[in-house]
XYZ file of C-alpha atoms in Angstrom:
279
model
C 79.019 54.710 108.292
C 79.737 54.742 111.648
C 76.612 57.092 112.253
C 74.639 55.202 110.105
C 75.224 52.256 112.413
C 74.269 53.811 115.495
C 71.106 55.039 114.284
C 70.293 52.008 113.104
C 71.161 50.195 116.543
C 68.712 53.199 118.197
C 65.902 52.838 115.780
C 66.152 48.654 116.591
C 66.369 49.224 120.034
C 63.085 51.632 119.989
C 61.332 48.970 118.274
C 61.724 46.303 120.849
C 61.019 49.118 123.766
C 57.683 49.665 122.211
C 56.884 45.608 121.819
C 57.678 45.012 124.618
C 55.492 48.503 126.288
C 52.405 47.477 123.730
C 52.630 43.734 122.714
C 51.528 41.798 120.131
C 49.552 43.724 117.693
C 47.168 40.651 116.326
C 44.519 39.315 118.236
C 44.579 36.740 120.895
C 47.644 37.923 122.643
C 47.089 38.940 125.802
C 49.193 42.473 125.788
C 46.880 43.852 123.082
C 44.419 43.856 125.843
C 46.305 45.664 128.654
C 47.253 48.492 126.322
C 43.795 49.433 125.046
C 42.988 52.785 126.257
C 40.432 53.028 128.982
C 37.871 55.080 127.317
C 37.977 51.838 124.747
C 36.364 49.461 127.266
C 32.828 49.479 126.665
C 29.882 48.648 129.171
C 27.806 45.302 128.642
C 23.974 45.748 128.911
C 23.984 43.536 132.796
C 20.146 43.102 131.720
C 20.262 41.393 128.599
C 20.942 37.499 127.501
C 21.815 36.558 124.304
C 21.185 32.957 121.806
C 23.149 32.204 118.973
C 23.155 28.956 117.026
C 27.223 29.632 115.120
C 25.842 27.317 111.951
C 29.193 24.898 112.497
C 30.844 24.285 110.254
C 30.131 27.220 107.960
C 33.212 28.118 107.692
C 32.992 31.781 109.299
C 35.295 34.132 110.648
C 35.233 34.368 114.238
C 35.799 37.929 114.242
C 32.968 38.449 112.384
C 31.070 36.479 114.939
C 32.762 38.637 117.622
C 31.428 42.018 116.264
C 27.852 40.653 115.953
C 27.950 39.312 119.596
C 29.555 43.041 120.498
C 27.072 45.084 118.595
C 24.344 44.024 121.390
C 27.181 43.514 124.130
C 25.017 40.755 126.417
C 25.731 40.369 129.953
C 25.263 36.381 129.174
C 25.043 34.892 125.333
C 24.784 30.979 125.256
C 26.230 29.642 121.546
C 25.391 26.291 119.668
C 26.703 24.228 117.817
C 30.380 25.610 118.979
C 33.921 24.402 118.535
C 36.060 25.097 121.395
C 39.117 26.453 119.756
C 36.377 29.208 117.634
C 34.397 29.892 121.146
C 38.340 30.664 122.924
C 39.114 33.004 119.308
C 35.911 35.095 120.165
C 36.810 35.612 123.199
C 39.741 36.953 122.712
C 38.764 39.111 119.754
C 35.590 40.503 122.047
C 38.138 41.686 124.794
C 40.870 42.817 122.610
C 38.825 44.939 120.005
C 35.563 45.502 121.523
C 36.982 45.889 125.125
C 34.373 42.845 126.026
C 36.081 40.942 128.935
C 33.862 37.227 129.069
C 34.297 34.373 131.376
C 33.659 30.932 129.808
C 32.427 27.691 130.535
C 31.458 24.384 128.328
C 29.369 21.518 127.621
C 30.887 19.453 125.109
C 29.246 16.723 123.580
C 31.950 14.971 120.962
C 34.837 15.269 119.462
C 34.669 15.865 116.258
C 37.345 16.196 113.889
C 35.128 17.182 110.672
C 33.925 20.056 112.206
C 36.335 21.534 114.376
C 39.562 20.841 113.023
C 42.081 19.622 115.018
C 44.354 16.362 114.058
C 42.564 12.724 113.782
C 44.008 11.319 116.984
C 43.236 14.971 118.821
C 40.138 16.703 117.258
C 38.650 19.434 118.502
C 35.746 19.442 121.004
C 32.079 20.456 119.957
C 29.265 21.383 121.746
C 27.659 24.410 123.957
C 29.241 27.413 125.764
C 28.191 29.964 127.786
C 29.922 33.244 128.034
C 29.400 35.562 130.927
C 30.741 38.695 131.994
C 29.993 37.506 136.038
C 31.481 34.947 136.976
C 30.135 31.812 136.523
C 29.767 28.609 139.103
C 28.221 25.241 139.476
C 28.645 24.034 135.938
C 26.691 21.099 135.036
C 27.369 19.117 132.057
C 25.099 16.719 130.567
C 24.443 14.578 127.440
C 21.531 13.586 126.385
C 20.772 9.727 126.495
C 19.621 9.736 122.674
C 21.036 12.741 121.013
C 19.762 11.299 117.551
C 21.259 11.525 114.707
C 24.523 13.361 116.435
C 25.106 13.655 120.216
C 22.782 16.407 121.806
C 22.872 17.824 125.498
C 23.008 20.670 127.735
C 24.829 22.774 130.255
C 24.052 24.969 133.028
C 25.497 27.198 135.200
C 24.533 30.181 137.550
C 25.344 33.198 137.429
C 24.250 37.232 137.745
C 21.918 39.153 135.171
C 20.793 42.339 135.982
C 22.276 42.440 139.778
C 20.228 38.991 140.295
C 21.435 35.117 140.488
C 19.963 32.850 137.605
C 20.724 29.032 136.577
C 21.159 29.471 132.682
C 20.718 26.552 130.674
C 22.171 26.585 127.360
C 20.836 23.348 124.873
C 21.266 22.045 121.115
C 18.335 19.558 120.625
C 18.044 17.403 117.958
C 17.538 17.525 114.304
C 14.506 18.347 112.199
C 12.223 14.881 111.846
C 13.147 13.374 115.013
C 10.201 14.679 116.873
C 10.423 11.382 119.206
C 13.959 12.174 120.122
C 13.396 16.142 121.038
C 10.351 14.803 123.031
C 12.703 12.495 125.787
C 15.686 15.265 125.607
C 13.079 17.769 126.623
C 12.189 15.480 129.532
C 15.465 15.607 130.425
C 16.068 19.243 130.527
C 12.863 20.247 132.080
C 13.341 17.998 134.915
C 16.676 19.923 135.602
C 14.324 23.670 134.880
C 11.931 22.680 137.372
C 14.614 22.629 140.468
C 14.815 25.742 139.828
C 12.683 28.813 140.762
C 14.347 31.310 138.354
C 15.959 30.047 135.170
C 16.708 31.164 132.295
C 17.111 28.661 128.980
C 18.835 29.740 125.807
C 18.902 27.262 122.846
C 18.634 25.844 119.219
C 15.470 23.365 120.198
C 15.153 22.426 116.500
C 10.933 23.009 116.856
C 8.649 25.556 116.126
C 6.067 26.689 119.060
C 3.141 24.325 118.911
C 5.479 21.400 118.071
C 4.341 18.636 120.701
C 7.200 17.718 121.794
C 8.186 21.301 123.434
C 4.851 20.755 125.702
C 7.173 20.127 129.142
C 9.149 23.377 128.768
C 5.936 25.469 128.128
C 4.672 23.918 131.298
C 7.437 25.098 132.877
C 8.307 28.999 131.227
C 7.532 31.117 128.991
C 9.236 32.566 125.657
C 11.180 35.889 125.716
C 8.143 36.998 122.874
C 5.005 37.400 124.268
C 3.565 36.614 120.704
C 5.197 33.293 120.532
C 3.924 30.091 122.653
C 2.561 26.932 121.690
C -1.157 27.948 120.138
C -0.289 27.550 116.416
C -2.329 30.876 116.340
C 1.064 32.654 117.956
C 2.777 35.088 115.874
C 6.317 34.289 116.398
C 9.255 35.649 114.999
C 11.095 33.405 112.635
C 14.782 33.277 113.890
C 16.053 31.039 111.058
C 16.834 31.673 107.182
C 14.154 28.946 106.378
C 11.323 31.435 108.051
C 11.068 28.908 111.028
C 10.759 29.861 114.968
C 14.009 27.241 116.408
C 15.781 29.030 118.889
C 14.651 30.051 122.180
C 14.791 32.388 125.371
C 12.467 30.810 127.588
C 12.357 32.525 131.324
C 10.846 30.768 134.785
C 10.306 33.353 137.469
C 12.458 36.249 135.427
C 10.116 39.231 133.692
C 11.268 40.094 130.032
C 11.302 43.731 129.127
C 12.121 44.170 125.377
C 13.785 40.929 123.046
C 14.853 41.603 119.044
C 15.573 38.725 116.611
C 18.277 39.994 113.927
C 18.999 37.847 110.695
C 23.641 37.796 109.737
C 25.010 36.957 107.251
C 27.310 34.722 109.621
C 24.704 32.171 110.081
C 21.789 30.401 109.329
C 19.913 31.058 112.412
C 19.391 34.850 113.645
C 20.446 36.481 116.959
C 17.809 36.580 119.557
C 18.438 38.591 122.724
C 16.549 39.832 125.483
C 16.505 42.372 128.126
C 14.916 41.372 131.671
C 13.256 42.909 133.960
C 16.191 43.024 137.117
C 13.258 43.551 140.255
C-alpha cells in the first residue's frame, strides 16, 4: 500500500512537471504556442494579401476559418463582417496549430449583441480587421456617414508586403439595393485612396464591376484580375455563392502577379488573394 502510494504521488507529480513544461493543450492558451516544435512554424507568402467576407453570423467554427486563412498563409488578409471575440479565436488557432503568428488591428462599427454574442448590456463588437504578420501602424478608423441599412465603414493601416510599405484599406459597404448609399461611402473611401500613392484596398463592396456607383475607386486603381473592371464586357470571377463579383483587391501604384478566388464551405463569399509584384 505503502508503494502503491508513492507511485501514485510520482506519477501526480510527473503530470504537473509536464503542464507546467508544455501548457495548456487546447487552443488559445498561450503555452501551446511556445512548445510547438520549430520545424512546425511555417513561412507566410510576404507577397500575397488576402479578402474574406466571414458571412456573420453563420454560425461557423473559427478553426475552420483558421485553416482556410492558413492553407494560403497571407502576409496581410483583411476580414468582413467580423466579431471581435471570433477575429481574437483565429488568431490564436493560426499561431497555435498552423504556427501563423498575426498582429491585429480593428475598425468596429457597432455593437451588436445578435451577432456576436456577448451579454445585452456588453455585446460584442462588429466590424473589420486586418491581420498582419508586420507590424502594423497608423490605424485609422472610420464610419461611414450613412452606412444604410446597418452601420458601414472602413479602416486602414500601413504596413509591409513583399519588403515594401503599403496603406491597406479594409471596407464592408452596404447592402444589395442601396446603390445611392454605396455611391457616397465610396466617396468617402476614395478620398482617403487618393492620399495615397500606393494602396492597397481589400473589401466586401456589395457591387459587381460596372455597377455605377464603384466609378471613383476605378478612377483611382485597378482590380487584382486583369479580366475584371467596370466594362460590363469584363469577365470577372464570381467570388460569391450567388455567381456575383462583390469582393475586391483593388491596387494603386502596386503590380499584381498571380490572384485565385476559392469557393468554402465556411461562407457565402469565396477567398480572393493575391500575390504582388514586390519591385
Amino acid at each position: 500500500m505503502v508503494l502503491g502510494r508513492s507511485t501514485r504521488l510520482l506519477a501526480g507529480a510527473l503530470i504537473v512537471a509536464c503542464t507546467v513544461l508544455v501548457g495548456p493543450s487546447a487552443p488559445g492558451g498561450a503555452p501551446f504556442a511556445r512548445s510547438l516544435p520549430v520545424e512546425a512554424v511555417r513561412d507566410v507568402v510576404p507577397n500575397r494579401v488576402m479578402t474574406w467576407n466571414l458571412c456573420n453570423p453563420c454560425e461557423e467554427s473559427d478553426a475552420d476559418r483558421a485553416a482556410e486563412i492558413a492553407a494560403y498563409a497571407p502576409q496581410v488578409v483583411g476580414v468582413q463582417e467580423a466579431c471581435v471575440r471570433d477575429v481574437e479565436r483565429i488568431r490564436d488557432y493560426l499561431e497555435n496549430l498552423h504556427g501563423l503568428v498575426y498582429h491585429v488591428e480593428y475598425g468596429t462599427v457597432l455593437q451588436s449583441w445578435s451577432r456576436c454574442g456577448g451579454v445585452p448590456w456588453n455585446p460584442g463588437a462588429y466590424g473589420q480587421a486586418v491581420l498582419s504578420v508586420a507590424p502594423m501602424k497608423d490605424l485609422v478608423s472610420v464610419e461611414y456617414p450613412d452606412g444604410g441599412s446597418e452601420d458601414r465603414g472602413y479602416m486602414a493601416v500601413t504596413t509591409t508586403v513583399g519588403g515594401r510599405s503599403v496603406r491597406v484599406f479594409n471596407t464592408h459597404l452596404a447592402q444589395r439595393r442601396q446603390e445611392a448609399v454605396r455611391a457616397e461611402q465610396v466617396g468617402v473611401l476614395a478620398a482617403a485612396v487618393a492620399r495615397h500613392d500606393r494602396a492597397i484596398v481589400l473589401g466586401d463592396f456589395n457591387a459587381v464591376p460596372d455597377a455605377p456607383e464603384l466609378a471613383g475607386m476605378w478612377a483611382l486603381a485597378a482590380d487584382t484580375d486583369p479580366q475584371c473592371h467596370p466594362s460590363p464586357t469584363g469577365t470577372c470571377k464570381p467570388t460569391t455563392d450567388w455567381q456575383s463579383k462583390f469582393d475586391y483587391v483593388f491596387l494603386r501604384g502596386v503590380v499584381p502577379l498571380r490572384h485565385r478566388v476559392q469557393p468554402t464551405p465556411h461562407s457565402d463569399h469565396h477567398l480572393l488573394h493575391t500575390d504582388l509584384d514586390a519591385a
